[in-house]
Amino acid sequence: CPKGISSYINELEHQIKNLSQIGVSLSKEKNMDILLETILKEAKRITNSDGGTLYMMTDDNRLSFEIMMTDSLGIHYGGTSPKPVPDYIYPVKLYDPKTNEPNHGNVSAYTALTGETVNIEDAYFEEGFDFEGTKQFDKKNGYRSQSFLAVPLKNHVNEIIGVMQLINAQNDKGEVIPFNSEMQEQI
């Protein structure tokens, strides 16, 4: 077996073992904050992404920010952090309150409404979604959001209960890269 194939097989075996361990630990966890944070952290680890946000669906058709993390900025709000998500970060509306039209302009709302995973190479050049809020966050924090992966979260009966959004996948050198199809499939 050539060295490259052997290395690849070892990596796959490691990934399968790790995912299995995650599944076991998640099935035992009863604390929702720990459970959600574990899911987000593992997704960030698998994709080597700098940031991640976990939204949960509310009864009034919004996505509430439950956890926000951006490693390079030292941000960790919600989940098990003693810092709650700041009040100035408003929930995402799934429908326009005046027209009741679906909010397909926001990537997380679109994912929640359609159940589709959305993979964006560079938010600043994306024409299908409005990233104005992201750009304001970037300006305020000296950051550059680029690659995004928005994934619907479903419960045991396949209902969408939230959205996980990963931001800025990185290569081994710490350079921002797009989320590739392998990353998307694993998440």
PDB file of C-alpha atoms in Angstrom, residues 50-149:
ATOM      1  CA  ASP A  50     -12.283  30.417  12.758  1.00  0.00           C
ATOM      2  CA  GLY A  51     -15.862  31.259  13.600  1.00  0.00           C
ATOM      3  CA  GLY A  52     -19.222  29.708  14.141  1.00  0.00           C
ATOM      4  CA  THR A  53     -22.726  30.712  15.108  1.00  0.00           C
ATOM      5  CA  LEU A  54     -25.534  28.519  16.273  1.00  0.00           C
ATOM      6  CA  TYR A  55     -29.094  29.779  15.881  1.00  0.00           C
ATOM      7  CA  MET A  56     -32.218  28.131  17.254  1.00  0.00           C
ATOM      8  CA  MET A  57     -35.714  28.522  15.856  1.00  0.00           C
ATOM      9  CA  THR A  58     -38.136  30.473  18.054  1.00  0.00           C
ATOM     10  CA  ASP A  59     -41.912  30.154  18.279  1.00  0.00           C
ATOM     11  CA  ASP A  60     -42.306  33.562  16.616  1.00  0.00           C
ATOM     12  CA  ASN A  61     -40.498  32.577  13.383  1.00  0.00           C
ATOM     13  CA  ARG A  62     -37.071  33.945  14.163  1.00  0.00           C
ATOM     14  CA  LEU A  63     -33.606  32.514  14.572  1.00  0.00           C
ATOM     15  CA  SER A  64     -32.191  33.339  17.971  1.00  0.00           C
ATOM     16  CA  PHE A  65     -28.410  33.577  18.377  1.00  0.00           C
ATOM     17  CA  GLU A  66     -27.568  30.905  20.959  1.00  0.00           C
ATOM     18  CA  ILE A  67     -23.790  30.704  20.557  1.00  0.00           C
ATOM     19  CA  MET A  68     -21.248  32.920  18.780  1.00  0.00           C
ATOM     20  CA  MET A  69     -17.559  32.086  18.549  1.00  0.00           C
ATOM     21  CA  THR A  70     -14.688  33.655  16.662  1.00  0.00           C
ATOM     22  CA  ASP A  71     -11.369  32.271  17.837  1.00  0.00           C
ATOM     23  CA  SER A  72      -9.078  34.927  16.335  1.00  0.00           C
ATOM     24  CA  LEU A  73     -11.120  37.692  18.009  1.00  0.00           C
ATOM     25  CA  GLY A  74     -11.459  35.873  21.336  1.00  0.00           C
ATOM     26  CA  ILE A  75     -15.257  35.943  21.035  1.00  0.00           C
ATOM     27  CA  HIS A  76     -17.359  33.344  22.829  1.00  0.00           C
ATOM     28  CA  TYR A  77     -20.915  34.357  23.650  1.00  0.00           C
ATOM     29  CA  GLY A  78     -23.726  32.113  24.804  1.00  0.00           C
ATOM     30  CA  GLY A  79     -23.575  28.383  25.345  1.00  0.00           C
ATOM     31  CA  THR A  80     -21.347  27.618  28.332  1.00  0.00           C
ATOM     32  CA  SER A  81     -19.705  31.063  28.273  1.00  0.00           C
ATOM     33  CA  PRO A  82     -20.483  33.392  31.165  1.00  0.00           C
ATOM     34  CA  LYS A  83     -20.996  36.077  28.496  1.00  0.00           C
ATOM     35  CA  PRO A  84     -24.467  35.992  26.919  1.00  0.00           C
ATOM     36  CA  VAL A  85     -24.996  36.938  23.284  1.00  0.00           C
ATOM     37  CA  PRO A  86     -25.108  40.771  23.373  1.00  0.00           C
ATOM     38  CA  ASP A  87     -28.529  42.448  23.219  1.00  0.00           C
ATOM     39  CA  TYR A  88     -27.537  44.448  20.139  1.00  0.00           C
ATOM     40  CA  ILE A  89     -27.353  41.201  18.145  1.00  0.00           C
ATOM     41  CA  TYR A  90     -30.977  40.771  17.158  1.00  0.00           C
ATOM     42  CA  PRO A  91     -32.648  37.509  16.159  1.00  0.00           C
ATOM     43  CA  VAL A  92     -32.980  36.896  12.430  1.00  0.00           C
ATOM     44  CA  LYS A  93     -36.540  37.235  11.127  1.00  0.00           C
ATOM     45  CA  LEU A  94     -37.635  34.377   8.882  1.00  0.00           C
ATOM     46  CA  TYR A  95     -40.476  36.417   7.346  1.00  0.00           C
ATOM     47  CA  ASP A  96     -40.958  40.079   6.556  1.00  0.00           C
ATOM     48  CA  PRO A  97     -43.338  41.382   9.270  1.00  0.00           C
ATOM     49  CA  LYS A  98     -45.194  43.621   6.791  1.00  0.00           C
ATOM     50  CA  THR A  99     -45.556  41.321   3.773  1.00  0.00           C
ATOM     51  CA  ASN A 100     -45.059  37.900   5.394  1.00  0.00           C
ATOM     52  CA  GLU A 101     -42.692  37.071   2.521  1.00  0.00           C
ATOM     53  CA  PRO A 102     -39.908  34.602   3.341  1.00  0.00           C
ATOM     54  CA  ASN A 103     -36.561  36.215   4.192  1.00  0.00           C
ATOM     55  CA  HIS A 104     -34.420  34.616   1.497  1.00  0.00           C
ATOM     56  CA  GLY A 105     -31.955  37.528   1.608  1.00  0.00           C
ATOM     57  CA  ASN A 106     -30.343  36.322   4.836  1.00  0.00           C
ATOM     58  CA  VAL A 107     -28.287  33.137   4.451  1.00  0.00           C
ATOM     59  CA  SER A 108     -29.239  31.671   7.845  1.00  0.00           C
ATOM     60  CA  ALA A 109     -32.942  32.450   7.299  1.00  0.00           C
ATOM     61  CA  TYR A 110     -32.780  30.911   3.828  1.00  0.00           C
ATOM     62  CA  THR A 111     -31.215  27.756   5.259  1.00  0.00           C
ATOM     63  CA  ALA A 112     -33.878  27.536   7.986  1.00  0.00           C
ATOM     64  CA  LEU A 113     -36.726  28.077   5.525  1.00  0.00           C
ATOM     65  CA  THR A 114     -35.529  25.740   2.765  1.00  0.00           C
ATOM     66  CA  GLY A 115     -33.501  23.128   4.651  1.00  0.00           C
ATOM     67  CA  GLU A 116     -30.694  23.612   2.132  1.00  0.00           C
ATOM     68  CA  THR A 117     -27.030  23.835   3.072  1.00  0.00           C
ATOM     69  CA  VAL A 118     -25.452  26.986   1.640  1.00  0.00           C
ATOM     70  CA  ASN A 119     -21.732  27.157   0.873  1.00  0.00           C
ATOM     71  CA  ILE A 120     -20.345  30.621   0.083  1.00  0.00           C
ATOM     72  CA  GLU A 121     -16.776  31.173  -1.076  1.00  0.00           C
ATOM     73  CA  ASP A 122     -16.620  34.901  -0.298  1.00  0.00           C
ATOM     74  CA  ALA A 123     -19.443  36.840   1.358  1.00  0.00           C
ATOM     75  CA  TYR A 124     -18.170  40.161  -0.003  1.00  0.00           C
ATOM     76  CA  PHE A 125     -18.700  39.000  -3.581  1.00  0.00           C
ATOM     77  CA  GLU A 126     -21.877  36.983  -3.014  1.00  0.00           C
ATOM     78  CA  GLU A 127     -24.807  38.393  -4.939  1.00  0.00           C
ATOM     79  CA  GLY A 128     -27.558  36.072  -3.694  1.00  0.00           C
ATOM     80  CA  PHE A 129     -27.593  37.141  -0.027  1.00  0.00           C
ATOM     81  CA  ASP A 130     -27.378  40.347   1.994  1.00  0.00           C
ATOM     82  CA  PHE A 131     -24.193  40.385   4.082  1.00  0.00           C
ATOM     83  CA  GLU A 132     -24.495  44.010   5.247  1.00  0.00           C
ATOM     84  CA  GLY A 133     -24.692  42.952   8.922  1.00  0.00           C
ATOM     85  CA  THR A 134     -21.595  40.812   8.462  1.00  0.00           C
ATOM     86  CA  LYS A 135     -19.729  43.707   6.885  1.00  0.00           C
ATOM     87  CA  GLN A 136     -20.703  45.970   9.801  1.00  0.00           C
ATOM     88  CA  PHE A 137     -19.458  43.342  12.268  1.00  0.00           C
ATOM     89  CA  ASP A 138     -16.195  43.087  10.314  1.00  0.00           C
ATOM     90  CA  LYS A 139     -15.679  46.851  10.273  1.00  0.00           C
ATOM     91  CA  LYS A 140     -16.382  47.144  13.997  1.00  0.00           C
ATOM     92  CA  ASN A 141     -14.048  44.272  14.908  1.00  0.00           C
ATOM     93  CA  GLY A 142     -11.258  44.611  12.322  1.00  0.00           C
ATOM     94  CA  TYR A 143     -12.217  41.253  10.832  1.00  0.00           C
ATOM     95  CA  ARG A 144     -12.797  39.879   7.328  1.00  0.00           C
ATOM     96  CA  SER A 145     -15.564  37.314   7.030  1.00  0.00           C
ATOM     97  CA  GLN A 146     -15.074  35.374   3.851  1.00  0.00           C
ATOM     98  CA  SER A 147     -16.151  31.744   3.531  1.00  0.00           C
ATOM     99  CA  PHE A 148     -19.484  30.621   4.999  1.00  0.00           C
ATOM    100  CA  LEU A 149     -21.177  27.265   5.440  1.00  0.00           C
TER     101      LEU A 149
END
